[in-house]
Tab-separated table of C-alpha atoms in Angstrom:
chain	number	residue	atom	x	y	z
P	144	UNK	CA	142.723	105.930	100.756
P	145	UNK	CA	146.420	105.889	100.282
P	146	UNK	CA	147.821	109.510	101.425
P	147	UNK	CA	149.540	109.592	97.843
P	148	UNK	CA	146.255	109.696	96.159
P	149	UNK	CA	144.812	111.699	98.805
P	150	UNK	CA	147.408	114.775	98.408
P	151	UNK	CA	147.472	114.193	94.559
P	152	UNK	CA	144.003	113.290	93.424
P	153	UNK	CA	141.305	113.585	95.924
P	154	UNK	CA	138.591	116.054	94.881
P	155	UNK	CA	140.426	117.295	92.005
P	156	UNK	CA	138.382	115.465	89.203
P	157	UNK	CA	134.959	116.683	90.361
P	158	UNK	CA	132.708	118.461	87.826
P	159	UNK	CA	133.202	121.596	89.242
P	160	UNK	CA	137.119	121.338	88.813
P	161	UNK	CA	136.093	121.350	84.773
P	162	UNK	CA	138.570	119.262	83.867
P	163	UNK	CA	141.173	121.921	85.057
P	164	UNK	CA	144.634	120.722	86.197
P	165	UNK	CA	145.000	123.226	89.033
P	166	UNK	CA	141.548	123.386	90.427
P	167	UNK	CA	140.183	126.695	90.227
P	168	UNK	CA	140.391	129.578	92.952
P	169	UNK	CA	137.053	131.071	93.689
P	170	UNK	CA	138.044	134.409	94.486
P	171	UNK	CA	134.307	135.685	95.269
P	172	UNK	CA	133.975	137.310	98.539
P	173	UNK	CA	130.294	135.690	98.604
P	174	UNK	CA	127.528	133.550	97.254
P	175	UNK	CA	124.109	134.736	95.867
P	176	UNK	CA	120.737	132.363	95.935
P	177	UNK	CA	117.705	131.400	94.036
P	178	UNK	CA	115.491	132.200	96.991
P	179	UNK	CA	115.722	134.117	100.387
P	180	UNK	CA	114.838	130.401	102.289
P	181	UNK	CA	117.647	129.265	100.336
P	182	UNK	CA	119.884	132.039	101.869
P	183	UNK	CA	118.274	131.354	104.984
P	184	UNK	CA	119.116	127.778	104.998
P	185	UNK	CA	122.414	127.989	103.997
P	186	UNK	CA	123.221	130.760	106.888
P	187	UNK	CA	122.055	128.172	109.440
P	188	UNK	CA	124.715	126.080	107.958
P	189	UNK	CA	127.746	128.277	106.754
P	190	UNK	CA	130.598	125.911	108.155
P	191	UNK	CA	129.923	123.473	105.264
P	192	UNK	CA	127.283	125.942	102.442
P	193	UNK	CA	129.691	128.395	100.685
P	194	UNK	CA	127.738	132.119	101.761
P	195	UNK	CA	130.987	134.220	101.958
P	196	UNK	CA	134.216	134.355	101.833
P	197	UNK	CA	134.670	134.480	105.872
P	198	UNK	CA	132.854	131.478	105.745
P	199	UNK	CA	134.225	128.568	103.140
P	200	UNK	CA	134.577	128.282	99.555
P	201	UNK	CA	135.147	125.507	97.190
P	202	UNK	CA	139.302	126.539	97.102
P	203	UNK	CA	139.578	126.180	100.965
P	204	UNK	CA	136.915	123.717	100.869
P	205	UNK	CA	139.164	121.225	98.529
P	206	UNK	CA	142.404	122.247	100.941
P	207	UNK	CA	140.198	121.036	104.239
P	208	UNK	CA	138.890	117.910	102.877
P	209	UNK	CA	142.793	116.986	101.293
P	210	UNK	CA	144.092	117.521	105.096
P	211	UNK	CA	140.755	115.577	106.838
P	212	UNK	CA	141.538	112.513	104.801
P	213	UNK	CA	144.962	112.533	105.411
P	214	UNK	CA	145.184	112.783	109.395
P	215	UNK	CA	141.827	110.269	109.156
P	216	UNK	CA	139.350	112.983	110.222
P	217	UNK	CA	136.141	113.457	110.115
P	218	UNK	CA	136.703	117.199	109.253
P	219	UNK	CA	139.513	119.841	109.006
P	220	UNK	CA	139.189	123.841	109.185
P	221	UNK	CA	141.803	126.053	107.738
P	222	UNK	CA	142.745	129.350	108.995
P	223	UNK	CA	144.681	132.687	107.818
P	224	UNK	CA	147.594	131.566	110.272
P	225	UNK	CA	148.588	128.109	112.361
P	226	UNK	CA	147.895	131.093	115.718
P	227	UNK	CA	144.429	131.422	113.883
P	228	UNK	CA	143.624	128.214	114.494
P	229	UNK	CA	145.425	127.677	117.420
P	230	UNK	CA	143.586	130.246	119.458
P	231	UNK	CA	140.447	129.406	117.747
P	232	UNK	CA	140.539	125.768	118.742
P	233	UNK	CA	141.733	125.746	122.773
P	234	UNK	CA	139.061	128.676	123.047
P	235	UNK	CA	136.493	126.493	121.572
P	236	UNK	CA	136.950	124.031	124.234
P	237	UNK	CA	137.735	126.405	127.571
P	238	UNK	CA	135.683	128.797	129.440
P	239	UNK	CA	135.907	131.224	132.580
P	240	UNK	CA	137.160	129.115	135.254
P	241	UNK	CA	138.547	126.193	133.285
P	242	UNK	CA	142.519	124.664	133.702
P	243	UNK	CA	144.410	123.592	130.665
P	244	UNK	CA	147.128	121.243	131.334
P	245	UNK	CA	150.296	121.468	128.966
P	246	UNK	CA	152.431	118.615	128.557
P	247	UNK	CA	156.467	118.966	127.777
P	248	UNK	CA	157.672	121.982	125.753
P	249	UNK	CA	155.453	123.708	122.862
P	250	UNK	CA	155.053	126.500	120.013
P	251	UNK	CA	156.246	129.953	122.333
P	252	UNK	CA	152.928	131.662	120.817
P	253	UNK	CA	151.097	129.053	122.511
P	254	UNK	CA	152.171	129.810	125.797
P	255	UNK	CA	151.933	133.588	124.974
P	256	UNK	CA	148.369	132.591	124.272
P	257	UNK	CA	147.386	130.717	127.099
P	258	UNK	CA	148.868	133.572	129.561
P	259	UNK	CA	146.330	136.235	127.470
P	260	UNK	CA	143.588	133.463	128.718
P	261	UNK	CA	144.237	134.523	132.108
P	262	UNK	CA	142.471	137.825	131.934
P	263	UNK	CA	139.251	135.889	131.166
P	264	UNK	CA	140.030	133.576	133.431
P	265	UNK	CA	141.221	130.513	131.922
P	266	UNK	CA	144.560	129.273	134.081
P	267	UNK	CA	146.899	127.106	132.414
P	268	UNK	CA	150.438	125.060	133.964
P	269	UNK	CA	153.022	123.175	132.639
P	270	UNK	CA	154.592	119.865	133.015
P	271	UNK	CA	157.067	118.253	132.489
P	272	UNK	CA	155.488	114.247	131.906
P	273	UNK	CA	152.684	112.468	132.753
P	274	UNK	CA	153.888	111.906	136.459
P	275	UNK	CA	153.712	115.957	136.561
P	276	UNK	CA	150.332	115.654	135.027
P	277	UNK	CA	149.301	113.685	137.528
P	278	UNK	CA	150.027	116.366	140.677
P	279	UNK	CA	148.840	119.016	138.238
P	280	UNK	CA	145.580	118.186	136.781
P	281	UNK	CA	142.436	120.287	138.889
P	282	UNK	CA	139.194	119.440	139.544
P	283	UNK	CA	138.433	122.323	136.810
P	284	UNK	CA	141.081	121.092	134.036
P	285	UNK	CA	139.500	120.279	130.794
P	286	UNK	CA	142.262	120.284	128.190
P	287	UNK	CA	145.175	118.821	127.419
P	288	UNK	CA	147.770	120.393	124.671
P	289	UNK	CA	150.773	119.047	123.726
P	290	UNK	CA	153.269	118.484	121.015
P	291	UNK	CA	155.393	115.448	119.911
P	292	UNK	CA	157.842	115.771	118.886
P	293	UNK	CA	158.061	118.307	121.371
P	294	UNK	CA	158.990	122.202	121.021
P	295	UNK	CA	162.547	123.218	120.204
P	296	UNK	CA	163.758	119.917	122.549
P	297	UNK	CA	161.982	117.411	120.227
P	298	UNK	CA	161.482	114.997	123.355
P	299	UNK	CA	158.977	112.241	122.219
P	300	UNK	CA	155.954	111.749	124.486
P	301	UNK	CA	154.028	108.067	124.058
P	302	UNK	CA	150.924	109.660	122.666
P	303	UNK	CA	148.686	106.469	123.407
P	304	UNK	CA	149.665	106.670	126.820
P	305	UNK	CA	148.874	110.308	126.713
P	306	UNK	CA	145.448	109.779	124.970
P	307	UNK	CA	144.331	107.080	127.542
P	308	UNK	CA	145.959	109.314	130.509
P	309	UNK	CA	143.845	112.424	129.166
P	310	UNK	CA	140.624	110.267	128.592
P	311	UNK	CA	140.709	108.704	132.046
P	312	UNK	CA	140.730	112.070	133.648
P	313	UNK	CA	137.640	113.356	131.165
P	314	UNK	CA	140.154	115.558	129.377
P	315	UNK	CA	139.636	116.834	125.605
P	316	UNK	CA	143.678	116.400	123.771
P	317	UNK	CA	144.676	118.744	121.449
P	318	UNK	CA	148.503	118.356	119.999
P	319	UNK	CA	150.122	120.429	117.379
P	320	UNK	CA	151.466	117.589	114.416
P	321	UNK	CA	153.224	120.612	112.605
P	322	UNK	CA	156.660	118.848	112.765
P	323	UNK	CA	155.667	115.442	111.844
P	324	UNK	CA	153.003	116.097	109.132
P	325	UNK	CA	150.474	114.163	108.476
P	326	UNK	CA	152.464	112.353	106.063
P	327	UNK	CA	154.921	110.924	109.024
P	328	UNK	CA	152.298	110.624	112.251
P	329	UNK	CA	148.375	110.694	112.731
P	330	UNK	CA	147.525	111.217	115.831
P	331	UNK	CA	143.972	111.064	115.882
P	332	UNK	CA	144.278	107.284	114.975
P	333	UNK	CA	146.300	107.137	118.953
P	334	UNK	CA	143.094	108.736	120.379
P	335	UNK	CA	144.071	112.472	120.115
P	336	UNK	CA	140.845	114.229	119.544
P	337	UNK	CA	142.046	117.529	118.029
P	338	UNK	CA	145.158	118.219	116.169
P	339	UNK	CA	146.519	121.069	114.708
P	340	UNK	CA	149.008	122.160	112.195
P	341	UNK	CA	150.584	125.539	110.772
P	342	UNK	CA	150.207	124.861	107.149
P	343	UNK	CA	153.039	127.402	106.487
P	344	UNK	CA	155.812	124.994	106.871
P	345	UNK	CA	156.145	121.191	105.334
P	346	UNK	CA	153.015	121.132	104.339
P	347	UNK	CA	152.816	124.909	102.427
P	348	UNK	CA	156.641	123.797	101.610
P	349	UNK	CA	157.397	127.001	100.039
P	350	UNK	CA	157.996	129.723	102.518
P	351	UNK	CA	155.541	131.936	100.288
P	352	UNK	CA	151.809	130.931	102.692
P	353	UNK	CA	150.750	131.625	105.835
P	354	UNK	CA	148.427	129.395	107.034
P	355	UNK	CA	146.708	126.972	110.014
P	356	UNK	CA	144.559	124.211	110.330
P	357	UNK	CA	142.622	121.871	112.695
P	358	UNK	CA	141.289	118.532	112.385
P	359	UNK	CA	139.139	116.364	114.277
P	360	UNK	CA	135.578	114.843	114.732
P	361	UNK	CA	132.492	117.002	113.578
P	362	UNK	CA	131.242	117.059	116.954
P	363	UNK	CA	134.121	119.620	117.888
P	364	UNK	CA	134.792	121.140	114.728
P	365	UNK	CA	131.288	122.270	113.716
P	366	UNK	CA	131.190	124.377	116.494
P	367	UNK	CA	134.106	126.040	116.339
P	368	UNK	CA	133.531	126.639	112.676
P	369	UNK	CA	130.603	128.188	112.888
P	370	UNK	CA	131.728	130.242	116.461
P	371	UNK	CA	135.595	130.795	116.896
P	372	UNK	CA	136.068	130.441	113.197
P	373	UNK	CA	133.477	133.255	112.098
P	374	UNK	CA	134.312	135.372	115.004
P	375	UNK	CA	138.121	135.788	115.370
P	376	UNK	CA	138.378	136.345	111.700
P	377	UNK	CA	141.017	134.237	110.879
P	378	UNK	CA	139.992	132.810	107.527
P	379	UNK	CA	141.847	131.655	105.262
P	380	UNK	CA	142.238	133.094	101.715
P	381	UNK	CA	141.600	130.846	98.528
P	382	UNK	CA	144.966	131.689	97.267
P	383	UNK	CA	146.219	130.411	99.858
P	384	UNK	CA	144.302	127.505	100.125
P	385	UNK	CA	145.559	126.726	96.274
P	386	UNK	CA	148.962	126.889	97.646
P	387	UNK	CA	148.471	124.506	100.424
P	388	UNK	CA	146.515	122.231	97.707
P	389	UNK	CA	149.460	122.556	95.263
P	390	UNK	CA	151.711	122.067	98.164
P	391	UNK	CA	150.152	118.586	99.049
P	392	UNK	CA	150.812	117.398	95.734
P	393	UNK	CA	154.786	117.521	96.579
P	394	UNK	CA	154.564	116.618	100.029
P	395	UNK	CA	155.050	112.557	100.205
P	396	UNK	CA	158.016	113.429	97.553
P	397	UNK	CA	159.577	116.034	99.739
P	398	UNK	CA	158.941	114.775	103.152
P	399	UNK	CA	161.272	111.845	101.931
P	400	UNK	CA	164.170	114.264	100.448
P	401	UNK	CA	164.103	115.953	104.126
P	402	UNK	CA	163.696	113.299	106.122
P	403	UNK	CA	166.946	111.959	104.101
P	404	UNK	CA	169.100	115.268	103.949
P	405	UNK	CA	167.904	115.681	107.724
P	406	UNK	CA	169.400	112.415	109.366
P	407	UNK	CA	172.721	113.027	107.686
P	408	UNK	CA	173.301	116.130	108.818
P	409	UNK	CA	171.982	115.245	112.721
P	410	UNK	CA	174.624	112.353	112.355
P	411	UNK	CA	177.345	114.491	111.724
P	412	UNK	CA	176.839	117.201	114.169
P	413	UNK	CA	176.220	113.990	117.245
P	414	UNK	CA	179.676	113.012	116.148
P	415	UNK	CA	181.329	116.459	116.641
P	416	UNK	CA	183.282	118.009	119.685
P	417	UNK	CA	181.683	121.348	119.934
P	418	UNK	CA	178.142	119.513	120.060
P	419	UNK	CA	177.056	118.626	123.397
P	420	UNK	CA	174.257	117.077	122.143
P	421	UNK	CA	171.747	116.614	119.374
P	422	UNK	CA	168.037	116.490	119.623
P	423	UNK	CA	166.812	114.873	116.777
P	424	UNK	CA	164.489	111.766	116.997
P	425	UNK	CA	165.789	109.909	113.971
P	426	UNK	CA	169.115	109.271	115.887
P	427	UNK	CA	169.230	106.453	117.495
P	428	UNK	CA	170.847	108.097	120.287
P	429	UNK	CA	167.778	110.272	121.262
P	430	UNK	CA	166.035	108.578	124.448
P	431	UNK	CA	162.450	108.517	122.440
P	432	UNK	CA	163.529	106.847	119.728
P	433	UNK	CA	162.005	103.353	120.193
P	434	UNK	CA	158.743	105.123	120.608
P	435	UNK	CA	158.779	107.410	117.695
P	436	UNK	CA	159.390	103.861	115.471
P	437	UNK	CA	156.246	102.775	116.672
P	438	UNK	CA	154.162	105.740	116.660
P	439	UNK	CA	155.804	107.593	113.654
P	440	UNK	CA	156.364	106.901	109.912
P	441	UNK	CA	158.874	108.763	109.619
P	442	UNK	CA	161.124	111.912	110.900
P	443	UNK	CA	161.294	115.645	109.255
P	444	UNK	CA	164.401	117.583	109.220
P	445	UNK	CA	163.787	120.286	112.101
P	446	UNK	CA	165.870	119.643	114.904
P	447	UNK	CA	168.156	121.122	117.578
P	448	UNK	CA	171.435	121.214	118.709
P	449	UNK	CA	172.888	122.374	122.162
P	450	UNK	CA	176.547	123.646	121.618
P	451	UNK	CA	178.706	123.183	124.396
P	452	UNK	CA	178.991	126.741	125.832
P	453	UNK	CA	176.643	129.219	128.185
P	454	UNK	CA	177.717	131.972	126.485
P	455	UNK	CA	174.837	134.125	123.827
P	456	UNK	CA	177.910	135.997	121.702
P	457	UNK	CA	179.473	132.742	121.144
P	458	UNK	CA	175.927	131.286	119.919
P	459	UNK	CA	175.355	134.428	117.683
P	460	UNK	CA	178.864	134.084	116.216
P	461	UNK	CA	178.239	130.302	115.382
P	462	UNK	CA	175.140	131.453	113.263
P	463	UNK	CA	177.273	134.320	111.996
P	464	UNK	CA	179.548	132.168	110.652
P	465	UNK	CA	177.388	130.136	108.822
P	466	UNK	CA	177.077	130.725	105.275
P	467	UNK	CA	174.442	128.776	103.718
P	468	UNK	CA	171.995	128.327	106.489
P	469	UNK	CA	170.010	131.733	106.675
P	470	UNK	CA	169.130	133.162	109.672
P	471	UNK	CA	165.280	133.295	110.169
P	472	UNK	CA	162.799	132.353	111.828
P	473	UNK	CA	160.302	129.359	110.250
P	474	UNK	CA	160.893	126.176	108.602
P	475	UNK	CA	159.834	123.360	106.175
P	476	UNK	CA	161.283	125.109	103.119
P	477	UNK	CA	163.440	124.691	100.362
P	478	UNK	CA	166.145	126.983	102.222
P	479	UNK	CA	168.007	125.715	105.307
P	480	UNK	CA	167.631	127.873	107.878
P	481	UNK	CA	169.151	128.625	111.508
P	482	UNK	CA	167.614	129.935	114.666
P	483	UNK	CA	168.914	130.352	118.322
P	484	UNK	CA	165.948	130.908	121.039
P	485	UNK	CA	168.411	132.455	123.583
P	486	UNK	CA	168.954	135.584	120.936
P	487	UNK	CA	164.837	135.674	119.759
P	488	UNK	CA	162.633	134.123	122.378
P	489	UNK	CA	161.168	136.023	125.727
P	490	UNK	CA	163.258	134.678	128.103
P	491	UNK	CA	160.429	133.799	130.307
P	492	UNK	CA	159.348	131.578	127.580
P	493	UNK	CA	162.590	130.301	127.239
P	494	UNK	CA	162.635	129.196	130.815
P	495	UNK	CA	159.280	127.750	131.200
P	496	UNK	CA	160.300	125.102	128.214
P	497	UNK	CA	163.965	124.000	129.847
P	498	UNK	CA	165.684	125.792	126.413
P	499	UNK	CA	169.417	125.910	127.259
P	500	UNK	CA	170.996	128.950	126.154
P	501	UNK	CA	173.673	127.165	123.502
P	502	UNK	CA	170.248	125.137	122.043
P	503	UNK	CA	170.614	126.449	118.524
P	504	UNK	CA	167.638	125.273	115.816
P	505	UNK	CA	168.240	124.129	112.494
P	506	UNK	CA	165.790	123.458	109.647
P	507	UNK	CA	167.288	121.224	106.692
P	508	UNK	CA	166.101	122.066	103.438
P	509	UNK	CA	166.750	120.300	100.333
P	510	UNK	CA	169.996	121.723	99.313
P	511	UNK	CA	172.548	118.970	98.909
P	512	UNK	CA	173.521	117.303	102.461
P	513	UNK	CA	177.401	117.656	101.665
P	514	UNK	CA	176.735	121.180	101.441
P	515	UNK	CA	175.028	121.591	104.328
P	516	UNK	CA	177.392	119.535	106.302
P	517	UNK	CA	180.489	121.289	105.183
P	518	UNK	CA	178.885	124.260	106.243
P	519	UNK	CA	177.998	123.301	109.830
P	520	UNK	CA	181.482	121.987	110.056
P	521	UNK	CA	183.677	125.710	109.050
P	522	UNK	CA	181.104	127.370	111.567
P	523	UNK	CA	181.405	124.873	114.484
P	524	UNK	CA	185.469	125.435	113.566
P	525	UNK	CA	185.334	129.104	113.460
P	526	UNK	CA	183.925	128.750	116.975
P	527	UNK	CA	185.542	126.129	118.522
P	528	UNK	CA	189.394	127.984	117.747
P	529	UNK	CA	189.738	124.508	115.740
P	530	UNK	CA	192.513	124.749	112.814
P	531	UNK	CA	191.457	121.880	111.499
């Protein structure tokens, strides 16, 4: 199925949709039945039978089966937050004892998360590449999560290599395709068996949802749907999931408008003096380029700069200066928006992923490039003590 069709079309010309063209939202809390075997059966079955609202329902239902076909899965689960599913999924797959392996920099939450595992006994450590990996992994290591493009650094990791690394070892992969989108990169067709999203950025494309998801082969999402899923509570709304369906519909169309508005403004700021450097995997420049051309589609326009200074209030006054990039936290908009981990993220964090202190993140919306640009350039001025 082409992914156009997929985010436009699929599902939405069903008889239940009743010709209707926004598919309904079922806003029921629950389901009722002809018979009490009926209600039985369906119990037995509540990751895929509509029982209530914690459960599924034909909104969220339409949203899951839009994002299975278009990272090629089997099956997809939303959530109430990208977290939600986040925590739901590397719980599914760890227990008391267990070792998760995390490769290159990721989502700060994530690492929160995996240092609450260690009350129940669930270790975790970090590395830096596969080499690391390899002096890391434990006899009782049974995950590994990663991101690529990675965390705040956007380094590029080979993700074949990392699937046939992971397998070799008996390891389950899970990597967060948030900044990519399924529109730009599918992992699970490079032998990643889980992959998760936070539906509140490209893919929502808004800034009005909150939202998660994880896709993958039945055998490891059934079980998490009808355990994690059920039990942490994180389910998500059918409002929302009509915003993440009328979300898809704009994605291929938008995805291209930031990808576009992203590179220019990443080429301008890896020309500039005040910019030590630019991490953005569109650039030619960036050392994982030649790899993201074969694995990738495509680039987004989230990426990082590191401005040449050490100092926080210089960092703070660059994004005080700015006047059309908001400061927030986020991404995937319409708005552009600015971020600086040194000023927002636990510094323990911080250090664990390599995150310089002058790394500043921007997200490019879908303003007008020359605006943006102009912008960057008075602020990086203002800075810098240029008069120019």
């Amino acid at each position: 199925m082409d992914d156009e069709w997929i985010c436009g079309r699929l599902g939405e010309d069903e008889p239940w949709v009743m010709g209707a063209v926004n598919p309904p939202v079922f806003e029921n809390s629950l389901f009722t039945f002809d018979t009490a075997a009926e209600l039985g059966e369906a119990i037995r079955n509540e990751d895929e039978r509509y029982v209530y609202w914690r459960g599924t329902n034909p909104t969220v239902d339409l949203a899951q089966r839009k994002l299975a076909a278009l990272e090629r899965a089997e099956r997809a689960k939303c959530f109430g937050s990208g977290m939600g599913a986040i925590a739901a999924t590397i719980s599914s797959l760890v227990s008391a004892g267990d070792h998760v392996l995390v490769l290159g920099a990721v989502y700060g939450p994530t690492t929160q998360f995996l240092r609450y595992l260690e009350k129940f006994g669930v270790t975790h450590t970090h590395a830096v590449d596969l080499e690391a990996c390899d002096s890391a992994i434990r006899g009782s290591t049974r995950l590994l999560y990663f991101e690529s493009p990675s965390y705040m650094r956007y380094e590029i990791f080979d993700i074949a290599a990392v699937t046939r690394w992971a397998a070799g070892h008996g390891l389950v992969t899970v990597m967060d395709n948030t900044w990519s989108t399924p529109i730009f990169q599918k992992p699970l067709t490079m032998g990643v068996d889980l992959v998760v999203h936070s539906l509140s950025k490209y893919v929502g494309g808004h800034s009005d949802l909150v939202g998660g998801v994880v896709a993958g082969p039945s055998r490891l999402i059934r079980p998490l749907a009808l355990t994690e899923y059920q039990l942490y509570g994180a389910a998500m709304s059918p409002h929302d999931a009509a915003k993440v369906i009328k979300g898809l519909r704009t994605l291929p169309v938008r995805m291209a408008a930031h990808q576009e508005r992203g590179m220019a403004v990443a080429a301008f700021l890896a020309d500039h003096p005040a910019v030590r450097r630019v991490n953005y995997p569109g650039l030619p420049s960036h050392p994982g380029h030649g790899i993201a051309l074969r694995q990738m589609s495509g680039f987004s326009s989230l990426f990082s700069l590191e401005l040449a200074t050490e100092s926080r209030e210089e960092v703070a006054a660059f994004l005080d200066a700015l006047r059309h990039f908001r400061i927030g936290v986020s991404w995937g908009g319409f708005e552009s928006l600015v971020n600086a981990p040194a000023l927002s993220t636990e510094e323990s964090v911080r250090a664990t992923m390599g995150i310089p202190v002058g790394l500043v993140r921007l997200s490019v919306g879908l303003e007008a490039a020359e605006t943006l640009i102009k912008d960057l350039g008075l602020a990086l001025e203002r800075i810098s003590g240029s008069d120019g």
